[in-house]
Short mmCIF file of C-alpha atoms and ligand atoms in Angstrom, two decimals:
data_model
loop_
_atom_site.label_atom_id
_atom_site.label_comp_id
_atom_site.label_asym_id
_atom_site.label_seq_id
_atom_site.Cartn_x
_atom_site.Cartn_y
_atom_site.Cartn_z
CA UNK D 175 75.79 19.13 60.90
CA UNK D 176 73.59 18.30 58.33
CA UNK D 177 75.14 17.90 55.25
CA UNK D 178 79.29 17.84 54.39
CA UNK D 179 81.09 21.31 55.98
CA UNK D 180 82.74 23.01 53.27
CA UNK D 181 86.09 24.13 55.18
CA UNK D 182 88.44 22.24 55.71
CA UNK D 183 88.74 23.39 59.36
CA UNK D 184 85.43 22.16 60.12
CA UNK D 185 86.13 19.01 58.67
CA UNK D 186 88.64 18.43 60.65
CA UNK D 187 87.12 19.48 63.95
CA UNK D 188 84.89 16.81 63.53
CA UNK D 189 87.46 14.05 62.49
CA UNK D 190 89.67 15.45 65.43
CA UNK D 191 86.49 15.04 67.75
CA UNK D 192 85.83 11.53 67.03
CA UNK D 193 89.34 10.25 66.60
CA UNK D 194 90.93 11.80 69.65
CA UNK D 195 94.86 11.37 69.54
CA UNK D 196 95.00 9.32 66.01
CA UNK D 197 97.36 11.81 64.62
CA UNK D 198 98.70 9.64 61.94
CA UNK D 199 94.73 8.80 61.17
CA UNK D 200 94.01 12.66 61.11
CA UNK D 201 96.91 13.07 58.81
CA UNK D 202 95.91 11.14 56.22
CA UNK D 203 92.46 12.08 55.96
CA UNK D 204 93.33 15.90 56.01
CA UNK D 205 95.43 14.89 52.95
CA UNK D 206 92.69 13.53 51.07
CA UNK D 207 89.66 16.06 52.26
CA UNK D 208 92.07 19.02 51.23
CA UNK D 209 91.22 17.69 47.66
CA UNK D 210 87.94 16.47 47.99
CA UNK D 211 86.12 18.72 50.06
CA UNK D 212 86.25 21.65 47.14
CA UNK D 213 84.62 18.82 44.51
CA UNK D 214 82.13 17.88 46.93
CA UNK D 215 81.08 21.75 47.54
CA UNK D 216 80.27 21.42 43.41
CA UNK D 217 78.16 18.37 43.74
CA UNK D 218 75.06 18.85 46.51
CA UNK D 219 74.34 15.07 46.64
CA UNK D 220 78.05 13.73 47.94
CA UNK D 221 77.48 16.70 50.29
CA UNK D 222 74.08 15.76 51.62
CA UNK D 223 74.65 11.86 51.73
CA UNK D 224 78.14 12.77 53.69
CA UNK D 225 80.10 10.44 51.71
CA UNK D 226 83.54 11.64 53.69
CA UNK D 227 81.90 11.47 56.77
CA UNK D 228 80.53 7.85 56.45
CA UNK D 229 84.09 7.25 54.50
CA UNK D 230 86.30 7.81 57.40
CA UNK D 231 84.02 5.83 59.94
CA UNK D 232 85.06 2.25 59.42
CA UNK D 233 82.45 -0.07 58.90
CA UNK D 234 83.85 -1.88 61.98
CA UNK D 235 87.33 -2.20 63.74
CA UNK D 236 87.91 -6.10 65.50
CA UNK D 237 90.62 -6.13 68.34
CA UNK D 238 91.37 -9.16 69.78
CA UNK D 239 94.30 -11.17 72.12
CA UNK D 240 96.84 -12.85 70.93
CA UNK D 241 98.52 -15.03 73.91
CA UNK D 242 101.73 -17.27 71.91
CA UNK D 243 104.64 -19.16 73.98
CA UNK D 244 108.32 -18.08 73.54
CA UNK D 245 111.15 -20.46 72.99
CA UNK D 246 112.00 -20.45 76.91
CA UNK D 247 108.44 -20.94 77.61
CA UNK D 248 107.62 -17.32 78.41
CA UNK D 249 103.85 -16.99 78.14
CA UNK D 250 103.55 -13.84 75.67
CA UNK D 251 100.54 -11.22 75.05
CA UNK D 252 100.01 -9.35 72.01
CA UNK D 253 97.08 -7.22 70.41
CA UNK D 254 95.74 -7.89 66.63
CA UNK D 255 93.29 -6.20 64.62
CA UNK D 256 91.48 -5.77 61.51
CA UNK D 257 90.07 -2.67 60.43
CA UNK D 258 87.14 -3.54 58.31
CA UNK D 259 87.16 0.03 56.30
CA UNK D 260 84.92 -0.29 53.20
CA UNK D 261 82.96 -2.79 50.81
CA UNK D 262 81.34 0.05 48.88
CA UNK D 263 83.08 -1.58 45.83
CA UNK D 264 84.56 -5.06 46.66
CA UNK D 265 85.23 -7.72 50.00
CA UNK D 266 87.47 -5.69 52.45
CA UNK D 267 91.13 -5.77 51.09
CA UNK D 268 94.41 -4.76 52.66
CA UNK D 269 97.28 -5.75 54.19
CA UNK D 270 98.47 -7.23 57.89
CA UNK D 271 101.81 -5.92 58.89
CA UNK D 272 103.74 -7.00 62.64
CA UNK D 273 105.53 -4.01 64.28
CA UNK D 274 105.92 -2.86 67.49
CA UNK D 275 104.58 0.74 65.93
CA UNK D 276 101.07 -0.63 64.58
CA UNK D 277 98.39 0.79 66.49
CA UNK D 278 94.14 1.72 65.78
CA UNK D 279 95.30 5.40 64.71
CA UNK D 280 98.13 3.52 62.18
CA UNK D 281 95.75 0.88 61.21
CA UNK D 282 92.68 3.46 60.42
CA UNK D 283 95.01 5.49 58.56
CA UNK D 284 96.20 2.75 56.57
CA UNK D 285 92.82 1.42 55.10
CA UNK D 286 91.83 4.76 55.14
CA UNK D 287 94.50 5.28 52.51
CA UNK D 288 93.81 1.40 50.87
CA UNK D 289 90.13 2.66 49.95
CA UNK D 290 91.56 5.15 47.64
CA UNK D 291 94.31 3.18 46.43
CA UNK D 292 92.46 0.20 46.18
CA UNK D 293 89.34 2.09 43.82
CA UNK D 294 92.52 3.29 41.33
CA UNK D 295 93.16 -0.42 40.81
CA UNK D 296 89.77 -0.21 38.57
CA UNK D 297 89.45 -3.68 40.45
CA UNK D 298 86.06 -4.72 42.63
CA UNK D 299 88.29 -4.15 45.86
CA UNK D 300 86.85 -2.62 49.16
CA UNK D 301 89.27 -1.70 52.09
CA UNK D 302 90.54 -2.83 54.95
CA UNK D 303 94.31 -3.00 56.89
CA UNK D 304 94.99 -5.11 60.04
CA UNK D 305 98.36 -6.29 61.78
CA UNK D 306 99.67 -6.65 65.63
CA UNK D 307 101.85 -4.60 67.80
CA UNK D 308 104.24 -7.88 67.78
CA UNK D 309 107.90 -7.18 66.65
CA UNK D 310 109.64 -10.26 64.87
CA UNK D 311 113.30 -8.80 65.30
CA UNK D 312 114.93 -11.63 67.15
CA UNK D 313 112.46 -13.77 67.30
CA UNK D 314 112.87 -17.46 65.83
CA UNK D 315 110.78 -18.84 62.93
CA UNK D 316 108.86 -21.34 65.42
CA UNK D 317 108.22 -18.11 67.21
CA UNK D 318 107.15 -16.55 64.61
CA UNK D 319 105.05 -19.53 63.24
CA UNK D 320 103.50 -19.66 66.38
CA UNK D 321 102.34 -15.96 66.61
CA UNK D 322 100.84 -16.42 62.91
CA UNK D 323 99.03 -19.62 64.43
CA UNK D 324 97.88 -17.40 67.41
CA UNK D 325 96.61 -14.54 65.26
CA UNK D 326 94.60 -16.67 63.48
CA UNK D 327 92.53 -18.21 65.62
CA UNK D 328 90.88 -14.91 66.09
CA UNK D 329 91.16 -13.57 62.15
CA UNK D 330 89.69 -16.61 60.56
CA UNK D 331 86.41 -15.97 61.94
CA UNK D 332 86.42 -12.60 60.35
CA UNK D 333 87.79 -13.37 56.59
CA UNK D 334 86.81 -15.35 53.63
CA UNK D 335 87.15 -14.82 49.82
CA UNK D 336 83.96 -13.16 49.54
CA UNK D 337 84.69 -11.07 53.26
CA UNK D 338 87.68 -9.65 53.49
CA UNK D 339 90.88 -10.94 51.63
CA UNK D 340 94.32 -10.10 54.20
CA UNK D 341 97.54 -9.89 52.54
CA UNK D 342 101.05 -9.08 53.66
CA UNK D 343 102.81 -5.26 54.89
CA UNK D 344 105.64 -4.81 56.70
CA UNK D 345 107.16 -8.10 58.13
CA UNK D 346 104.32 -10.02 56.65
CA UNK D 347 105.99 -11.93 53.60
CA UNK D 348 105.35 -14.79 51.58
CA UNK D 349 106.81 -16.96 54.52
CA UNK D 350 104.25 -15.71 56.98
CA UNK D 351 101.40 -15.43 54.74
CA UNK D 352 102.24 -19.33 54.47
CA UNK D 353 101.64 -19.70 58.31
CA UNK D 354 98.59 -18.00 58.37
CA UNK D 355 97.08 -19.51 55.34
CA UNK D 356 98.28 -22.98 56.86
CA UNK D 357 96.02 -22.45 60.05
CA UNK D 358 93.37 -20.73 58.07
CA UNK D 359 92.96 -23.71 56.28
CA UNK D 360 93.32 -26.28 58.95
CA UNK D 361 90.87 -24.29 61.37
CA UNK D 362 87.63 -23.49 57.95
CA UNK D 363 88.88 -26.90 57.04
CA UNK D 364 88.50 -24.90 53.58
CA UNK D 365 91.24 -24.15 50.84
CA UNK D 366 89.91 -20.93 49.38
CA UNK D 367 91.19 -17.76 48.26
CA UNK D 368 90.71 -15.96 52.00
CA UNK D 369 94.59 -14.41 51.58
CA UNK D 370 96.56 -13.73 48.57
CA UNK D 371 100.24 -13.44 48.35
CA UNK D 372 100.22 -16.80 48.91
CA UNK D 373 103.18 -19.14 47.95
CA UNK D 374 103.00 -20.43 43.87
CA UNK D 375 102.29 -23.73 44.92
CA UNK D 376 99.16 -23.03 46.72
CA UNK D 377 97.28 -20.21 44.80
CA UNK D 378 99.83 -17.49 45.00
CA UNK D 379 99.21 -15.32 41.87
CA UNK D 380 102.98 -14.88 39.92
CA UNK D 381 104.73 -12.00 40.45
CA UNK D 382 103.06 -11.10 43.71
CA UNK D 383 106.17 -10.60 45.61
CA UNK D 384 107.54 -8.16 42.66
CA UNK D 385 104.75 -6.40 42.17
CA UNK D 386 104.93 -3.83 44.26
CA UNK D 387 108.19 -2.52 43.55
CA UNK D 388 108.02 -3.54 39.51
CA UNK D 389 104.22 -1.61 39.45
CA UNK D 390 105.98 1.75 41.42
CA UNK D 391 108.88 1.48 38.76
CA UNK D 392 106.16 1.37 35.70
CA UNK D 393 104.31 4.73 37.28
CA UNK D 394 107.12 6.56 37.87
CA UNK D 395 108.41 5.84 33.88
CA UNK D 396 104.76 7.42 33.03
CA UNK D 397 105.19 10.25 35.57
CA UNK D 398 108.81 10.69 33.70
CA UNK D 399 107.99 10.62 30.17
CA UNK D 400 104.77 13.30 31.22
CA UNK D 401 107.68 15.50 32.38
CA UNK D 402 109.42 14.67 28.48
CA UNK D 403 112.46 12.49 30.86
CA UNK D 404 113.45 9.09 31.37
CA UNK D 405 114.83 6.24 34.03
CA UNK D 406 117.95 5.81 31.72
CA UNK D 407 121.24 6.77 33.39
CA UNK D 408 119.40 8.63 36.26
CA UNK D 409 120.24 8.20 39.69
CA UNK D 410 117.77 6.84 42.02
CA UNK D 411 117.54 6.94 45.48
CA UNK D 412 115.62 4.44 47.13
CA UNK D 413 114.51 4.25 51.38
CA UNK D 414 113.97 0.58 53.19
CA UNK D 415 115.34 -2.51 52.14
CA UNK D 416 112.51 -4.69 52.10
CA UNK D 417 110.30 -6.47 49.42
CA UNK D 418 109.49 -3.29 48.12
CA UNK D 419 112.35 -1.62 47.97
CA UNK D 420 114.48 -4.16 46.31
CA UNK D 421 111.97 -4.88 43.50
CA UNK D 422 111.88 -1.30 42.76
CA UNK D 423 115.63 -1.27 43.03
CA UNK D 424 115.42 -4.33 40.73
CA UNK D 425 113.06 -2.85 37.63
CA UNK D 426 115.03 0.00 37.77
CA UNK D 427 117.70 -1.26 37.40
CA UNK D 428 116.23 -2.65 34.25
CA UNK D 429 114.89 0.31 33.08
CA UNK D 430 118.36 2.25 32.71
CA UNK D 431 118.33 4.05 35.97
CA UNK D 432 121.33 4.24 38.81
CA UNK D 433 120.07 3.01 42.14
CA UNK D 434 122.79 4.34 44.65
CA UNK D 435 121.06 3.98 48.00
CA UNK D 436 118.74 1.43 49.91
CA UNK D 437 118.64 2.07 54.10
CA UNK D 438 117.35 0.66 57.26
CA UNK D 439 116.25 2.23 60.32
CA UNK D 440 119.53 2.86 61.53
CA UNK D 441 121.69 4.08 58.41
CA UNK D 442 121.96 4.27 54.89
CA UNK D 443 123.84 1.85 52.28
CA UNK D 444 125.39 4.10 49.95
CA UNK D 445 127.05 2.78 46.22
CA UNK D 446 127.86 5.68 44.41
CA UNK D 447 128.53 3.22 41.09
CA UNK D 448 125.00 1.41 41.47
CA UNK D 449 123.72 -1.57 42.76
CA UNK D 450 124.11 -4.69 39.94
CA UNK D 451 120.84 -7.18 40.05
CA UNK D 452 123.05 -9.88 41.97
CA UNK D 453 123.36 -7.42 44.63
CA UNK D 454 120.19 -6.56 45.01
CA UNK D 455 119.56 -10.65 45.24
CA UNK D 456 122.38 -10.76 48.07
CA UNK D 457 120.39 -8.24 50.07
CA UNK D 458 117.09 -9.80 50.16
CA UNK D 459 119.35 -13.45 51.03
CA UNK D 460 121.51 -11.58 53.58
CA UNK D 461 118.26 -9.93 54.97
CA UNK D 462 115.78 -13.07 55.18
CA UNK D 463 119.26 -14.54 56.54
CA UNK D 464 118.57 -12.20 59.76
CA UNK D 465 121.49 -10.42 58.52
CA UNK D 466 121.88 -6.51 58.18
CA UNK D 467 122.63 -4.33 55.40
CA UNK D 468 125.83 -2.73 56.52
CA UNK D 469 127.06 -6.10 56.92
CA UNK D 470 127.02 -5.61 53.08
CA UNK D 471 129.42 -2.43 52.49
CA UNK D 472 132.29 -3.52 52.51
CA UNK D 473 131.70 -6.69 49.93
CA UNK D 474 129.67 -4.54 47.51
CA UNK D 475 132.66 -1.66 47.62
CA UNK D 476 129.95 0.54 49.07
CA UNK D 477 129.68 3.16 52.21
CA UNK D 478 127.70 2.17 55.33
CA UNK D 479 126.69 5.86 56.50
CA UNK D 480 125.46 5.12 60.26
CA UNK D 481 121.94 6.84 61.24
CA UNK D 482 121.48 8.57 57.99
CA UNK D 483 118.73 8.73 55.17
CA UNK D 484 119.34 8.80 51.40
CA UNK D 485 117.88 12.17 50.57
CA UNK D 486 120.86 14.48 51.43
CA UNK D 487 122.56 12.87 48.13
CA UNK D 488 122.16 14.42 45.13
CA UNK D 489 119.92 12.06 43.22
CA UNK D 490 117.58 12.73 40.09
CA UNK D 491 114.31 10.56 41.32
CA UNK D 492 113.35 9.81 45.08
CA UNK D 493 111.62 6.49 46.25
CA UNK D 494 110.92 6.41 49.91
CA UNK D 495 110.00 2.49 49.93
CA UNK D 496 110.26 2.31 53.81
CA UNK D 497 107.30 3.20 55.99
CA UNK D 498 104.94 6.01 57.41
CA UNK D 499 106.86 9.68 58.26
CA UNK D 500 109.86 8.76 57.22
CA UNK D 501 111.10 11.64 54.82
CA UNK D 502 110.72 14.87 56.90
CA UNK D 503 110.93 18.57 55.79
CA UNK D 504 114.50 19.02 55.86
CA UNK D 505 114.84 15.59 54.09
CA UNK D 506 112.94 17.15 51.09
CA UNK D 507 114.36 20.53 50.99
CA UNK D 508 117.66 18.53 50.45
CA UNK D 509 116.06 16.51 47.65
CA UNK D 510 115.00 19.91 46.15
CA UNK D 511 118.54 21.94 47.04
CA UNK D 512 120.04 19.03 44.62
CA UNK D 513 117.54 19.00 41.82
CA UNK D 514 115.61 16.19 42.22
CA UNK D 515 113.03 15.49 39.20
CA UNK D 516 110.70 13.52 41.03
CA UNK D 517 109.11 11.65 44.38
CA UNK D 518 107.22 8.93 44.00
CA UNK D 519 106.10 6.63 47.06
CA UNK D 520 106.70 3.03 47.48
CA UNK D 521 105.46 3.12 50.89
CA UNK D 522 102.09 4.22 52.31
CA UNK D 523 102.53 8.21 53.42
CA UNK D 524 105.61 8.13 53.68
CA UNK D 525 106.54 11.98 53.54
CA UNK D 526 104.99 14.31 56.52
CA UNK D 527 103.03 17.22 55.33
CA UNK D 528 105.53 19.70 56.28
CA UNK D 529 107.59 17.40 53.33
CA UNK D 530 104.91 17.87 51.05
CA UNK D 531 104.69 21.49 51.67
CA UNK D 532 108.49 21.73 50.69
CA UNK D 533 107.65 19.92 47.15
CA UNK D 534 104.52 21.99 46.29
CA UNK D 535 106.59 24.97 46.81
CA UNK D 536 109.50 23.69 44.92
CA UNK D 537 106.78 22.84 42.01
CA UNK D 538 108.83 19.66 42.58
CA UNK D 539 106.71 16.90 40.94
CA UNK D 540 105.50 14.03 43.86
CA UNK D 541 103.27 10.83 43.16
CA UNK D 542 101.48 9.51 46.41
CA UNK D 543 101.73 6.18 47.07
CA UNK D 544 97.98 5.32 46.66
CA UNK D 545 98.64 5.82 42.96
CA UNK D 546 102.32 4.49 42.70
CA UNK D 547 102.17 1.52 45.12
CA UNK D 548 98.65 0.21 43.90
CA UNK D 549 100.74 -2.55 41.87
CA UNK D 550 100.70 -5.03 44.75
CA UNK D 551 96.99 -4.68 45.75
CA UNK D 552 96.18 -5.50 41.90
CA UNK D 553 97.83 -8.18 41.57
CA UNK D 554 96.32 -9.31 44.96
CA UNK D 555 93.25 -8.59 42.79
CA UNK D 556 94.20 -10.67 40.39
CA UNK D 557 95.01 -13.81 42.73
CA UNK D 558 91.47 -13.36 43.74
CA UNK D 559 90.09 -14.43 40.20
CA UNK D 560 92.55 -16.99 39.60
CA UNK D 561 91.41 -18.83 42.98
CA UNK D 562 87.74 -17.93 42.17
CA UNK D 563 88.15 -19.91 38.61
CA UNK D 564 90.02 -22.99 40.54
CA UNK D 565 92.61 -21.93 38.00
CA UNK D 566 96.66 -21.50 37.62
CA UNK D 567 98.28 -18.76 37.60
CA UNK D 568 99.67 -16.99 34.33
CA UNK D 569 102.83 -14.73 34.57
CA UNK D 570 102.84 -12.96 31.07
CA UNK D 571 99.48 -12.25 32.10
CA UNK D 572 100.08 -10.76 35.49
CA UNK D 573 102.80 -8.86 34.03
CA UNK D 574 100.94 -7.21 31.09
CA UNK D 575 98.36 -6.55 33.16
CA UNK D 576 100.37 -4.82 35.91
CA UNK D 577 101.65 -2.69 33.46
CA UNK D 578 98.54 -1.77 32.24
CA UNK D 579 97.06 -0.99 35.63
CA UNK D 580 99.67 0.89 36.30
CA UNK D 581 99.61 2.98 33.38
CA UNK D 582 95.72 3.16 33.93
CA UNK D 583 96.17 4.52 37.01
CA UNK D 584 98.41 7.35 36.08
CA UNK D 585 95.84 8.66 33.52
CA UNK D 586 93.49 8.65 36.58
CA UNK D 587 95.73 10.66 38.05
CA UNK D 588 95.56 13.02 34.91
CA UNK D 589 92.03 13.31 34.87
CA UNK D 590 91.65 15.45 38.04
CA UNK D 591 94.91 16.16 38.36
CA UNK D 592 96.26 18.40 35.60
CA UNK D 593 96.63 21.39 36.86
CA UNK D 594 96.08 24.79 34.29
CA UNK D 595 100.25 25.09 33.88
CA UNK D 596 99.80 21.80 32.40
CA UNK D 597 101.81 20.29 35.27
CA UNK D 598 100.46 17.36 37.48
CA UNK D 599 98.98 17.29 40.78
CA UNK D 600 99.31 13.55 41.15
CA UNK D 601 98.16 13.92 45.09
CA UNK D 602 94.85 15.70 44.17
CA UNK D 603 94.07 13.87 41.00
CA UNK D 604 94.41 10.58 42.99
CA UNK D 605 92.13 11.66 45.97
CA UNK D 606 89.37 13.00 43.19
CA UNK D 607 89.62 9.73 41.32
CA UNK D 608 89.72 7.55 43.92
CA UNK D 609 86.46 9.38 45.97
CA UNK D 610 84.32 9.36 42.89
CA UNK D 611 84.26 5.85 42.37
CA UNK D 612 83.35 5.14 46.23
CA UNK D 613 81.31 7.96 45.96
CA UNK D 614 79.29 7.06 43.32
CA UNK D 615 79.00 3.37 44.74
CA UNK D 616 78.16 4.77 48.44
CA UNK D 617 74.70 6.90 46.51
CA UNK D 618 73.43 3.68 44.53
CA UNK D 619 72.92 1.85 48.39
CA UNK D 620 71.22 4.45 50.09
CA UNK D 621 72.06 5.67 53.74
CA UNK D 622 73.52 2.07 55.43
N1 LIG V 746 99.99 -4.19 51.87
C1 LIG V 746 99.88 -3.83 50.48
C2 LIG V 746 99.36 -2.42 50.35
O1 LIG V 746 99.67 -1.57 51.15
C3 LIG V 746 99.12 -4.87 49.68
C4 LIG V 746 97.73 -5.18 50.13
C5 LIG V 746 97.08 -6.38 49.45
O2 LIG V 746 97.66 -6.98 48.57
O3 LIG V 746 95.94 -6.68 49.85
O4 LIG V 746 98.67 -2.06 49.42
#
């Protein structure tokens, strides 16, 4: 091949050559080369430099051991990595997250995803994911404090504030990024802005935690008032009941709206009159408790509805805040069969393309998560320059500034995205977006 194929077939022969069995990896880049492969056929020189093609080869993926002791003195073996994407534009940025699920194909797919997201930020961020097949469920905190020591000896050689910049995901919170920060810094014998997310006290940027969920809230009111509606008095129905998910449930909440679900892997919590704010609190207490969310039916006067999802409710907007796959095709042909206005994703590819099929062909409007989820990444961004000036952290600031990247974003979206109808196509106006600015950064170095 000797410049960029112009099918997407043969694009993805290739990908599916190199990348045997990564299915979830192969998903995600079909997703985006759907969009981009058309703009690159009108512009020779992506084409010829084979932007994509260098794009989904990461500049290098680290696996390495991690051996950690059990309470009853069990010797334990675990595998970590970091997927080292990009630095076309910034230090590699992304995310660690702990589940038994994470593997190279999950991991590649997620910074994969991050180098898109992270170029609609407007922010000097490159790309990168990492995590460990380790599952916390059950485990103790001096377990778990011990795994984050373990992982570290490895990572630390690999990060710094000017390499690559982890963060939390899934099951990495505020309370692990502590741990790992706390042996980063012991074993550098450095206090530096290496990981962000970090606790308030030590160089965490305000609002981190919320930003997420808050900066998914403030797209979706832009995607809404596009369409001429509104949050106010509309039910919402949200997926996952993590730090995502309840900060979304939280701002909107704010904004006017009805948020009747949140869920777990096993079932749905369903409160047909809306969660209030304290309830929302009394989830994220019960849950970093080690408690579960049914647990929480009865007291809120709600309906614990055992191995189901939200979407078979009727409900006006849709927020899958859980994790990868998780709203299938018949999922979304029951959001459509009861009118929903709009999807918008709190967590990274969350729908399966069968789901997105259903949508397109309902002319149902959908918002990918690179776009609608960027909030927490920025504000990661933004804990980068307050540790680079040796400075504190300022939460109007944050806060404005969210909501400005936020809103940035969506006209992003717009720029690529409008379609002739005049509706949006927030998927392919985020992958356009996104590629030119890597794009553009990927010609200025030459071929490295
Ligand atoms: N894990 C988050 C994401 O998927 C945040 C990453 C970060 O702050 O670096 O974007």
């Amino acid at each position: 091949m000797t410049a960029t194929p112009k099918t997407l077939e043969a694009f993805m022969n290739w990908t599916r050559e190199r990348n045997p069995g990564q299915e979830e990896f192969h998903q995600a880049v079909e997703e985006v080369a759907a969009h981009v492969l058309p703009f690159i056929a009108e512009h020779r020189e992506y084409a010829e430099a084979r932007i994509l093609e260098r794009l989904t080869e990461p500049d290098r993926i680290i696996s390495f051991r991690v051996s950690w002791m059990a309470d009853d003195g069990t010797v334990q073996v675990n595998r970590g990595w970091r997927v080292q994407l990009s630095n076309a534009i910034g230090p590699y940025k992304g995310g660690l997250r702990f589940t038994p699920g994470v593997s190279e194909s999950v991991l590649k797919f997620l910074a994969f995803e991050q180098a898109f997201k992270n170029a609609l930020t407007g922010l000097p961020l490159g790309a990168g994911k990492g995590g460990a097949d380790f599952d916390p469920r059950g485990r103790s905190d001096a377990e778990i404090m011990r795994f984050c020591q373990s992982f570290m000896t490895e990572l630390h050689r690999h990060i710094g504030p000017e390499i690559d910049i982890p963060a939390g995901d899934i099951n990495v919170g505020p309370r692990e990024i502590g741990w790992l920060f706390g042996a980063y810094k012991r074993i550098e014998n450095r206090f530096d802005g290496a990981l962000t997310g970090k606790g308030a006290s030590f160089g965490g940027a305000p609002l981190r935690p919320e930003a997420t969920g808050y900066g998914l809230i403030y797209f979706t009111a832009c995607a809404l008032e596009a369409m001429g509606e509104g949050m106010d008095g509309r039910s919402v129905l949200i997926s996952g009941a993590g730090n995502v998910a309840t900060h979304a449930a939280d701002e909107a909440i704010r904004q006017g709206g009805k948020v009747i679900t949140l869920s777990a892997h096993d079932g749905c919590l369903h409160h047909a009159a809306g969660f209030s704010h304290e309830q929302i609190n009394e989830v994220r207490s019960h849950k970093a408790g080690g408690g579960h969310i049914k647990d929480l039916a009865r007291p809120f006067g709600a309906k614990w509805r055992a191995d189901a999802k939200p979407w078979d409710l009727p409900g006006h907007i849709a927020l899958p805040c859980a994790t990868q796959n998780e709203m299938q095709e018949a999922d979304a042909q029951a959001l459509v069969d009861n009118g929903v206005l709009l999807v918008a994703e709190g967590a990274n590819m969350p729908l399966t393309p069968d789901a997105m099929g259903v949508l397109r062909r309902a002319r149902t409007a959908y918002a990918p998560g690179k776009a609608t989820n960027a909030g927490g990444v920025a504000v990661s961004g933004m804990e980068m320059s307050q540790n680079a000036m040796h400075g504190p952290g300022d939460r109007e600031h944050v806060c404005r500034r969210l909501n400005e990247t936020m809103v940035a974003i969506h006209q992003r979206c717009l720029e690529h995205g409008r379609r002739k109808d005049n509706r949006i196509d927030y998927v392919k106006g985020a992958n356009i977006a996104g590629f030119r600015k890597l794009a553009d950064a990927m010609l200025a170095y030459g071929v490295v």
